[in-house]
PDB file of C-alpha atoms in Angstrom:
ATOM      1  CA  LEU A   1      13.871  27.308  39.906  1.00 48.00           C
ATOM      2  CA  ALA A   2      12.499  26.682  43.377  1.00 42.00           C
ATOM      3  CA  SER A   3      14.430  24.051  45.529  1.00 41.00           C
ATOM      4  CA  PRO A   4      12.447  20.969  46.301  1.00 39.00           C
ATOM      5  CA  LEU A   5      11.720  21.806  49.881  1.00 39.00           C
ATOM      6  CA  VAL A   6      10.413  25.253  48.944  1.00 39.00           C
ATOM      7  CA  PHE A   7       8.343  23.635  46.317  1.00 36.00           C
ATOM      8  CA  LEU A   8       6.953  21.015  48.812  1.00 38.00           C
ATOM      9  CA  ASN A   9       6.023  23.525  51.343  1.00 39.00           C
ATOM     10  CA  TYR A  10       4.182  25.589  48.717  1.00 37.00           C
ATOM     11  CA  GLY A  11       2.179  22.695  47.862  1.00 40.00           C
ATOM     12  CA  GLN A  12       1.285  21.946  51.469  1.00 42.00           C
ATOM     13  CA  ARG A  13       0.090  25.434  52.065  1.00 44.00           C
ATOM     14  CA  SER A  14      -2.124  25.129  48.712  1.00 44.00           C
ATOM     15  CA  LEU A  15      -3.792  22.037  50.138  1.00 47.00           C
ATOM     16  CA  SER A  16      -4.726  23.667  53.483  1.00 50.00           C
ATOM     17  CA  ASP A  17      -6.559  26.364  51.732  1.00 51.00           C
ATOM     18  CA  PRO A  18      -7.892  25.122  48.483  1.00 52.00           C
ATOM     19  CA  GLN A  19      -9.303  28.246  47.091  1.00 54.00           C
ATOM     20  CA  LEU A  20      -9.624  27.549  43.500  1.00 52.00           C
ATOM     21  CA  VAL A  21     -10.886  29.635  40.558  1.00 53.00           C
ATOM     22  CA  SER A  22     -12.913  28.079  37.625  1.00 50.00           C
ATOM     23  CA  GLY A  23     -10.509  26.339  35.274  1.00 51.00           C
ATOM     24  CA  ALA A  24      -7.711  25.952  37.687  1.00 54.00           C
ATOM     25  CA  LEU A  25      -7.905  21.973  37.687  1.00 57.00           C
ATOM     26  CA  ILE A  26      -6.263  20.134  34.889  1.00 59.00           C
ATOM     27  CA  ASP A  27      -8.898  18.815  32.345  1.00 54.00           C
ATOM     28  CA  VAL A  28      -8.008  15.144  32.792  1.00 50.00           C
ATOM     29  CA  ALA A  29     -10.371  13.981  30.180  1.00 55.00           C
ATOM     30  CA  LYS A  30      -8.952  16.229  27.578  1.00 53.00           C
ATOM     31  CA  HIS A  31      -5.336  15.215  28.322  1.00 52.00           C
ATOM     32  CA  LEU A  32      -5.842  11.645  28.943  1.00 54.00           C
ATOM     33  CA  GLY A  33      -8.785  10.665  26.854  1.00 55.00           C
ATOM     34  CA  ASN A  34      -7.987   8.137  24.184  1.00 61.00           C
ATOM     35  CA  LEU A  35      -4.336   8.902  25.114  1.00 63.00           C
ATOM     36  CA  SER A  36      -2.956   5.922  23.042  1.00 59.00           C
ATOM     37  CA  PHE A  37      -4.560   7.012  19.807  1.00 59.00           C
ATOM     38  CA  ARG A  38      -2.981  10.505  20.036  1.00 65.00           C
ATOM     39  CA  VAL A  39       0.227   9.007  20.914  1.00 66.00           C
ATOM     40  CA  TRP A  40       0.010   6.914  17.533  1.00 55.00           C
ATOM     41  CA  GLU A  41      -0.967  10.019  15.694  1.00 63.00           C
ATOM     42  CA  LYS A  42       2.187  11.837  16.815  1.00 65.00           C
ATOM     43  CA  MET A  43       4.385   8.653  16.343  1.00 59.00           C
ATOM     44  CA  LYS A  44       2.995   8.593  12.514  1.00 56.00           C
ATOM     45  CA  GLU A  45       4.640  11.877  11.964  1.00 57.00           C
ATOM     46  CA  LYS A  46       8.080  10.602  13.205  1.00 53.00           C
ATOM     47  CA  VAL A  47       8.182   6.772  12.420  1.00 51.00           C
ATOM     48  CA  HIS A  48      10.353   5.488   9.550  1.00 50.00           C
ATOM     49  CA  PHE A  49       8.895   2.768   7.231  1.00 55.00           C
ATOM     50  CA  SER A  50      10.706  -0.085   5.617  1.00 60.00           C
ATOM     51  CA  PRO A  51       9.223  -2.773   3.351  1.00 69.00           C
ATOM     52  CA  VAL A  52       8.494  -6.292   4.452  1.00 81.00           C
ATOM     53  CA  ILE A  53      10.394  -8.448   1.670  1.00 87.00           C
ATOM     54  CA  LEU A  54       8.455 -11.423   0.484  1.00 91.00           C
ATOM     55  CA  ASP A  55      10.315 -14.646  -0.172  1.00 94.00           C
ATOM     56  CA  PRO A  56       9.623 -15.682  -3.614  1.00 95.00           C
ATOM     57  CA  ASN A  57      10.872 -19.252  -3.061  1.00 96.00           C
ATOM     58  CA  THR A  58       7.929 -19.639  -0.698  1.00 95.00           C
ATOM     59  CA  ALA A  59       5.242 -18.358  -3.017  1.00 95.00           C
ATOM     60  CA  ASN A  60       2.306 -20.541  -4.704  1.00 96.00           C
ATOM     61  CA  GLY A  61       2.581 -20.658  -8.540  1.00 96.00           C
ATOM     62  CA  PHE A  62      -0.673 -18.554  -8.720  1.00 94.00           C
ATOM     63  CA  LEU A  63       0.821 -15.715  -6.758  1.00 93.00           C
ATOM     64  CA  TYR A  64       2.550 -12.894  -8.635  1.00 91.00           C
ATOM     65  CA  LEU A  65       4.858 -10.649  -6.624  1.00 91.00           C
ATOM     66  CA  SER A  66       5.923  -7.177  -7.504  1.00 87.00           C
ATOM     67  CA  ASP A  67       9.392  -6.493  -8.811  1.00 88.00           C
ATOM     68  CA  ASP A  68      10.745  -5.188  -5.375  1.00 85.00           C
ATOM     69  CA  LEU A  69       8.964  -8.116  -3.607  1.00 88.00           C
ATOM     70  CA  THR A  70       6.788  -5.837  -1.353  1.00 86.00           C
ATOM     71  CA  SER A  71       3.253  -6.687  -2.772  1.00 86.00           C
ATOM     72  CA  VAL A  72       1.341  -9.799  -4.039  1.00 89.00           C
ATOM     73  CA  ARG A  73      -1.649 -10.616  -6.053  1.00 87.00           C
ATOM     74  CA  ASP A  74      -3.480 -13.919  -7.158  1.00 87.00           C
ATOM     75  CA  GLY A  75      -3.397 -14.328 -10.838  1.00 86.00           C
ATOM     76  CA  ASP A  76      -5.496 -16.562 -13.337  1.00 84.00           C
ATOM     77  CA  THR A  77      -2.547 -18.526 -14.684  1.00 91.00           C
ATOM     78  CA  LYS A  78      -0.311 -20.779 -12.765  1.00 94.00           C
ATOM     79  CA  GLN A  79       3.458 -19.984 -13.146  1.00 95.00           C
ATOM     80  CA  GLN A  80       5.909 -22.807 -13.685  1.00 94.00           C
ATOM     81  CA  LEU A  81       8.123 -22.594 -10.590  1.00 93.00           C
ATOM     82  CA  PRO A  82      10.511 -25.054  -8.984  1.00 93.00           C
ATOM     83  CA  ASP A  83       8.908 -27.320  -6.482  1.00 94.00           C
ATOM     84  CA  ASN A  84      11.545 -26.615  -3.920  1.00 95.00           C
ATOM     85  CA  PRO A  85      10.939 -27.646  -0.269  1.00 94.00           C
ATOM     86  CA  GLU A  86      10.016 -24.051   0.752  1.00 95.00           C
ATOM     87  CA  ARG A  87       7.465 -23.639  -1.750  1.00 96.00           C
ATOM     88  CA  ASN A  88       3.772 -23.577  -0.785  1.00 96.00           C
ATOM     89  CA  THR A  89       2.094 -25.651  -3.420  1.00 95.00           C
ATOM     90  CA  LYS A  90      -1.335 -26.520  -1.991  1.00 94.00           C
ATOM     91  CA  TYR A  91      -2.533 -23.015  -1.052  1.00 93.00           C
ATOM     92  CA  PRO A  92      -2.025 -19.500  -2.577  1.00 93.00           C
ATOM     93  CA  CYS A  93       0.285 -18.158   0.249  1.00 93.00           C
ATOM     94  CA  VAL A  94       3.718 -16.625   0.563  1.00 94.00           C
ATOM     95  CA  PHE A  95       5.925 -16.014   3.529  1.00 95.00           C
ATOM     96  CA  GLY A  96       8.133 -12.989   4.435  1.00 93.00           C
ATOM     97  CA  SER A  97      11.764 -13.560   4.055  1.00 92.00           C
ATOM     98  CA  GLU A  98      12.815 -12.735   7.678  1.00 92.00           C
ATOM     99  CA  GLY A  99      11.728 -14.837  10.458  1.00 94.00           C
ATOM    100  CA  PHE A 100      11.680 -14.103  14.219  1.00 95.00           C
ATOM    101  CA  ILE A 101      12.526 -16.271  17.301  1.00 97.00           C
ATOM    102  CA  SER A 102      12.275 -13.428  19.923  1.00 95.00           C
ATOM    103  CA  GLY A 103      11.322  -9.903  20.384  1.00 93.00           C
ATOM    104  CA  LYS A 104       8.663  -7.561  19.095  1.00 91.00           C
ATOM    105  CA  HIS A 105       7.862  -6.936  15.302  1.00 91.00           C
ATOM    106  CA  SER A 106       5.299  -5.101  13.683  1.00 89.00           C
ATOM    107  CA  TRP A 107       4.084  -4.737  10.040  1.00 89.00           C
ATOM    108  CA  GLU A 108       1.209  -3.268   8.088  1.00 88.00           C
ATOM    109  CA  VAL A 109      -0.806  -4.783   5.218  1.00 89.00           C
ATOM    110  CA  GLU A 110      -2.805  -2.364   2.902  1.00 87.00           C
ATOM    111  CA  VAL A 111      -5.631  -4.944   1.806  1.00 87.00           C
ATOM    112  CA  GLY A 112      -7.995  -2.203   0.351  1.00 85.00           C
ATOM    113  CA  ASP A 113     -11.208  -3.776  -1.034  1.00 83.00           C
ATOM    114  CA  HIS A 114      -9.821  -7.171  -1.606  1.00 85.00           C
ATOM    115  CA  PRO A 115     -12.427  -9.780  -0.756  1.00 87.00           C
ATOM    116  CA  ARG A 116     -10.461 -12.895   0.381  1.00 89.00           C
ATOM    117  CA  TRP A 117      -7.152 -13.086   2.386  1.00 92.00           C
ATOM    118  CA  ASN A 118      -5.407 -14.154   5.541  1.00 93.00           C
ATOM    119  CA  ILE A 119      -2.659 -12.580   7.087  1.00 94.00           C
ATOM    120  CA  GLY A 120      -0.552 -13.110  10.179  1.00 95.00           C
ATOM    121  CA  TYR A 121       2.301 -15.384  11.237  1.00 97.00           C
ATOM    122  CA  VAL A 122       3.215 -18.835  10.478  1.00 97.00           C
ATOM    123  CA  LYS A 123       5.804 -21.129  12.007  1.00 97.00           C
ATOM    124  CA  GLU A 124       8.709 -22.211   9.857  1.00 97.00           C
ATOM    125  CA  SER A 125       7.902 -25.992   9.956  1.00 95.00           C
ATOM    126  CA  VAL A 126       4.383 -25.718   8.780  1.00 96.00           C
ATOM    127  CA  GLU A 127       3.094 -27.975   6.178  1.00 95.00           C
ATOM    128  CA  ARG A 128       3.652 -26.575   2.676  1.00 95.00           C
ATOM    129  CA  LYS A 129       2.479 -29.451   0.204  1.00 95.00           C
ATOM    130  CA  GLY A 130      -0.473 -30.913   1.764  1.00 92.00           C
ATOM    131  CA  GLU A 131      -3.790 -30.108   3.562  1.00 89.00           C
ATOM    132  CA  LEU A 132      -3.569 -27.343   6.072  1.00 86.00           C
ATOM    133  CA  TYR A 133      -5.955 -24.968   7.915  1.00 88.00           C
ATOM    134  CA  ALA A 134      -5.170 -21.363   8.715  1.00 90.00           C
ATOM    135  CA  SER A 135      -5.408 -21.926  12.371  1.00 93.00           C
ATOM    136  CA  PRO A 136      -3.008 -22.079  15.506  1.00 95.00           C
ATOM    137  CA  LYS A 137      -3.484 -25.821  15.508  1.00 93.00           C
ATOM    138  CA  TYR A 138      -1.586 -26.089  12.404  1.00 94.00           C
ATOM    139  CA  GLY A 139       1.067 -23.251  13.137  1.00 96.00           C
ATOM    140  CA  ILE A 140      -0.771 -20.280  11.657  1.00 97.00           C
ATOM    141  CA  TRP A 141      -1.962 -17.262  13.879  1.00 97.00           C
ATOM    142  CA  CYS A 142      -3.854 -15.088  11.534  1.00 96.00           C
ATOM    143  CA  LEU A 143      -6.756 -12.806  10.690  1.00 96.00           C
ATOM    144  CA  PHE A 144      -9.186 -14.234   8.188  1.00 93.00           C
ATOM    145  CA  HIS A 145     -11.308 -12.314   5.758  1.00 92.00           C
ATOM    146  CA  ARG A 146     -13.960 -13.589   3.263  1.00 89.00           C
ATOM    147  CA  ASP A 147     -16.427 -11.263   1.488  1.00 81.00           C
ATOM    148  CA  GLY A 148     -16.880  -8.694   4.336  1.00 86.00           C
ATOM    149  CA  LYS A 149     -16.692 -11.245   7.300  1.00 92.00           C
ATOM    150  CA  TYR A 150     -13.799 -11.485   9.640  1.00 95.00           C
ATOM    151  CA  THR A 151     -12.755 -14.362  11.798  1.00 94.00           C
ATOM    152  CA  ASN A 152      -9.705 -15.159  13.989  1.00 91.00           C
ATOM    153  CA  GLY A 153      -8.654 -18.362  12.036  1.00 83.00           C
ATOM    154  CA  ALA A 154      -9.907 -20.341  15.027  1.00 83.00           C
ATOM    155  CA  GLY A 155     -13.514 -20.343  14.093  1.00 83.00           C
ATOM    156  CA  LYS A 156     -14.505 -17.143  16.184  1.00 91.00           C
ATOM    157  CA  THR A 157     -16.272 -14.478  14.089  1.00 93.00           C
ATOM    158  CA  LEU A 158     -15.080 -10.783  14.912  1.00 94.00           C
ATOM    159  CA  THR A 159     -16.924  -7.664  15.036  1.00 90.00           C
ATOM    160  CA  VAL A 160     -15.298  -4.703  13.318  1.00 90.00           C
ATOM    161  CA  LYS A 161     -16.858  -1.001  13.046  1.00 86.00           C
ATOM    162  CA  LYS A 162     -15.933  -0.704   9.473  1.00 88.00           C
ATOM    163  CA  ASN A 163     -14.417  -2.354   6.352  1.00 89.00           C
ATOM    164  CA  LEU A 164     -10.685  -2.717   7.103  1.00 91.00           C
ATOM    165  CA  GLN A 165      -8.442  -0.924   4.551  1.00 90.00           C
ATOM    166  CA  LYS A 166      -5.023  -1.193   6.386  1.00 90.00           C
ATOM    167  CA  ILE A 167      -4.160  -3.662   9.067  1.00 92.00           C
ATOM    168  CA  ARG A 168      -1.173  -3.619  11.628  1.00 92.00           C
ATOM    169  CA  VAL A 169       0.217  -6.943  12.717  1.00 93.00           C
ATOM    170  CA  GLN A 170       2.235  -7.112  16.019  1.00 94.00           C
ATOM    171  CA  LEU A 171       4.224  -9.930  17.186  1.00 95.00           C
ATOM    172  CA  ASP A 172       5.283 -10.252  20.779  1.00 95.00           C
ATOM    173  CA  TYR A 173       7.167 -13.558  20.539  1.00 96.00           C
ATOM    174  CA  ASP A 174       8.285 -13.858  24.127  1.00 96.00           C
ATOM    175  CA  ARG A 175       4.792 -13.191  25.499  1.00 97.00           C
ATOM    176  CA  GLY A 176       3.319 -15.432  22.880  1.00 98.00           C
ATOM    177  CA  GLU A 177       1.083 -12.987  21.262  1.00 98.00           C
ATOM    178  CA  VAL A 178      -0.045 -11.991  17.636  1.00 97.00           C
ATOM    179  CA  SER A 179      -2.272  -8.954  17.736  1.00 97.00           C
ATOM    180  CA  PHE A 180      -4.159  -7.182  14.873  1.00 96.00           C
ATOM    181  CA  TYR A 181      -5.155  -3.548  14.679  1.00 95.00           C
ATOM    182  CA  ASP A 182      -6.961  -1.236  12.331  1.00 94.00           C
ATOM    183  CA  SER A 183      -4.020   0.935  11.273  1.00 90.00           C
ATOM    184  CA  GLU A 184      -6.175   3.996  10.714  1.00 90.00           C
ATOM    185  CA  ASP A 185      -6.979   4.410  14.360  1.00 90.00           C
ATOM    186  CA  MET A 186      -5.157   1.517  16.057  1.00 91.00           C
ATOM    187  CA  SER A 187      -8.286  -0.015  17.491  1.00 94.00           C
ATOM    188  CA  HIS A 188      -7.894  -3.565  18.528  1.00 95.00           C
ATOM    189  CA  ILE A 189      -9.133  -6.310  16.410  1.00 96.00           C
ATOM    190  CA  CYS A 190      -8.009  -9.505  17.860  1.00 96.00           C
ATOM    191  CA  THR A 191      -5.045 -11.293  19.477  1.00 97.00           C
ATOM    192  CA  HIS A 192      -3.916 -14.828  19.411  1.00 97.00           C
ATOM    193  CA  ARG A 193      -2.041 -16.115  22.519  1.00 97.00           C
ATOM    194  CA  ASP A 194       0.125 -19.163  22.524  1.00 97.00           C
ATOM    195  CA  THR A 195       3.644 -20.594  23.337  1.00 97.00           C
ATOM    196  CA  PHE A 196       6.031 -20.202  20.513  1.00 97.00           C
ATOM    197  CA  THR A 197       8.909 -22.592  20.048  1.00 96.00           C
ATOM    198  CA  LYS A 198       9.797 -22.237  16.333  1.00 95.00           C
ATOM    199  CA  LYS A 199      10.791 -19.330  14.084  1.00 97.00           C
ATOM    200  CA  LEU A 200       7.884 -17.363  12.936  1.00 97.00           C
ATOM    201  CA  PHE A 201       7.412 -15.667   9.518  1.00 96.00           C
ATOM    202  CA  PRO A 202       4.804 -12.982   8.275  1.00 94.00           C
ATOM    203  CA  TYR A 203       2.254 -14.979   6.398  1.00 95.00           C
ATOM    204  CA  LEU A 204      -0.199 -13.937   3.495  1.00 93.00           C
ATOM    205  CA  ASP A 205      -2.790 -16.157   1.911  1.00 93.00           C
ATOM    206  CA  VAL A 206      -4.410 -14.157  -0.987  1.00 88.00           C
ATOM    207  CA  GLY A 207      -7.601 -15.318  -2.674  1.00 83.00           C
ATOM    208  CA  LYS A 208      -9.210 -14.269  -6.032  1.00 77.00           C
ATOM    209  CA  ALA A 209     -10.322 -10.726  -6.442  1.00 68.00           C
ATOM    210  CA  ALA A 210     -13.580 -12.013  -8.045  1.00 52.00           C
ATOM    211  CA  ASP A 211     -14.805  -9.676 -10.856  1.00 48.00           C
ATOM    212  CA  VAL A 212     -12.904  -6.468  -9.664  1.00 42.00           C
ATOM    213  CA  LEU A 213      -9.425  -5.653 -10.880  1.00 42.00           C
ATOM    214  CA  PRO A 214      -6.530  -7.321  -9.108  1.00 48.00           C
ATOM    215  CA  VAL A 215      -5.792  -5.770  -5.882  1.00 50.00           C
ATOM    216  CA  ASN A 216      -2.319  -5.989  -4.403  1.00 58.00           C
ATOM    217  CA  LEU A 217      -1.691  -6.384  -0.831  1.00 61.00           C
ATOM    218  CA  LEU A 218       1.087  -3.811   0.120  1.00 53.00           C
ATOM    219  CA  LEU A 219       3.306  -4.646   3.089  1.00 52.00           C
ATOM    220  CA  ILE A 220       5.063  -2.000   5.129  1.00 51.00           C
ATOM    221  CA  VAL A 221       6.948  -2.556   8.380  1.00 45.00           C
ATOM    222  CA  VAL A 222       6.372  -0.167  11.220  1.00 45.00           C
ATOM    223  CA  HIS A 223       8.751   0.164  14.154  1.00 43.00           C
ATOM    224  CA  CYS A 224       7.040   1.939  16.921  1.00 45.00           C
ATOM    225  CA  PRO A 225       8.304   0.727  20.425  1.00 45.00           C
ATOM    226  CA  LEU A 226       6.716   3.755  22.290  1.00 35.00           C
ATOM    227  CA  PHE A 227       3.145   2.841  21.036  1.00 42.00           C
ATOM    228  CA  ASN A 228       3.684  -0.964  21.839  1.00 41.00           C
ATOM    229  CA  CYS A 229       4.554  -0.042  25.417  1.00 35.00           C
ATOM    230  CA  VAL A 230       1.347   2.040  25.676  1.00 36.00           C
ATOM    231  CA  HIS A 231      -0.930  -0.800  24.530  1.00 40.00           C
ATOM    232  CA  ASN A 232       0.713  -3.447  26.511  1.00 39.00           C
ATOM    233  CA  LYS A 233       0.009  -1.660  29.633  1.00 36.00           C
ATOM    234  CA  LYS A 234      -3.713  -1.661  28.990  1.00 38.00           C
TER     235      LYS A 234
END
């Protein structure tokens, strides 16, 4: 290898006489265009997945959790469950079992063609027995879907390029951000910005699947710090 001094001198001589042949320059568009997406494609090959475990003690009686506590559906019959303080009795929602008070955390939800759902984060002290709206004002930062229409839970209608099948939820607690992405291409959907002071838990509100067969919402945690860094620099 050439010494740093020799390399520098060579570069200076090249600049003084820039005789370049066709194709000598780096194809910047090829190497940098849509860089974050290509980084994500590479990371998907290496990233390890682990399930988000739902907390059955928070689940509404109409929600049926899988045996491994990683998926949920809304049923027609209400289960007889204890009315413990943690349980959501007014609305069909369930929380994740692990909460966060700092750091960055990511997980994915496979929603498929389910027509009605809310997903995001909820503060631990949220109302669980009475009237509640899925909005930041009430301590819920979510993405809201009803029959093909998406809103940010704060009344703003969102434009998406296609029907979302799998969604990535990213929490940056210290920066006060909850962001949502289309997991297929990591295109940004929306971001909530707030000041968090309470422990936050993954949150799902699951509506009826209408006349179609029940569709489970499948949760998968994804740890991808490199991709987070790429996106946060935008």
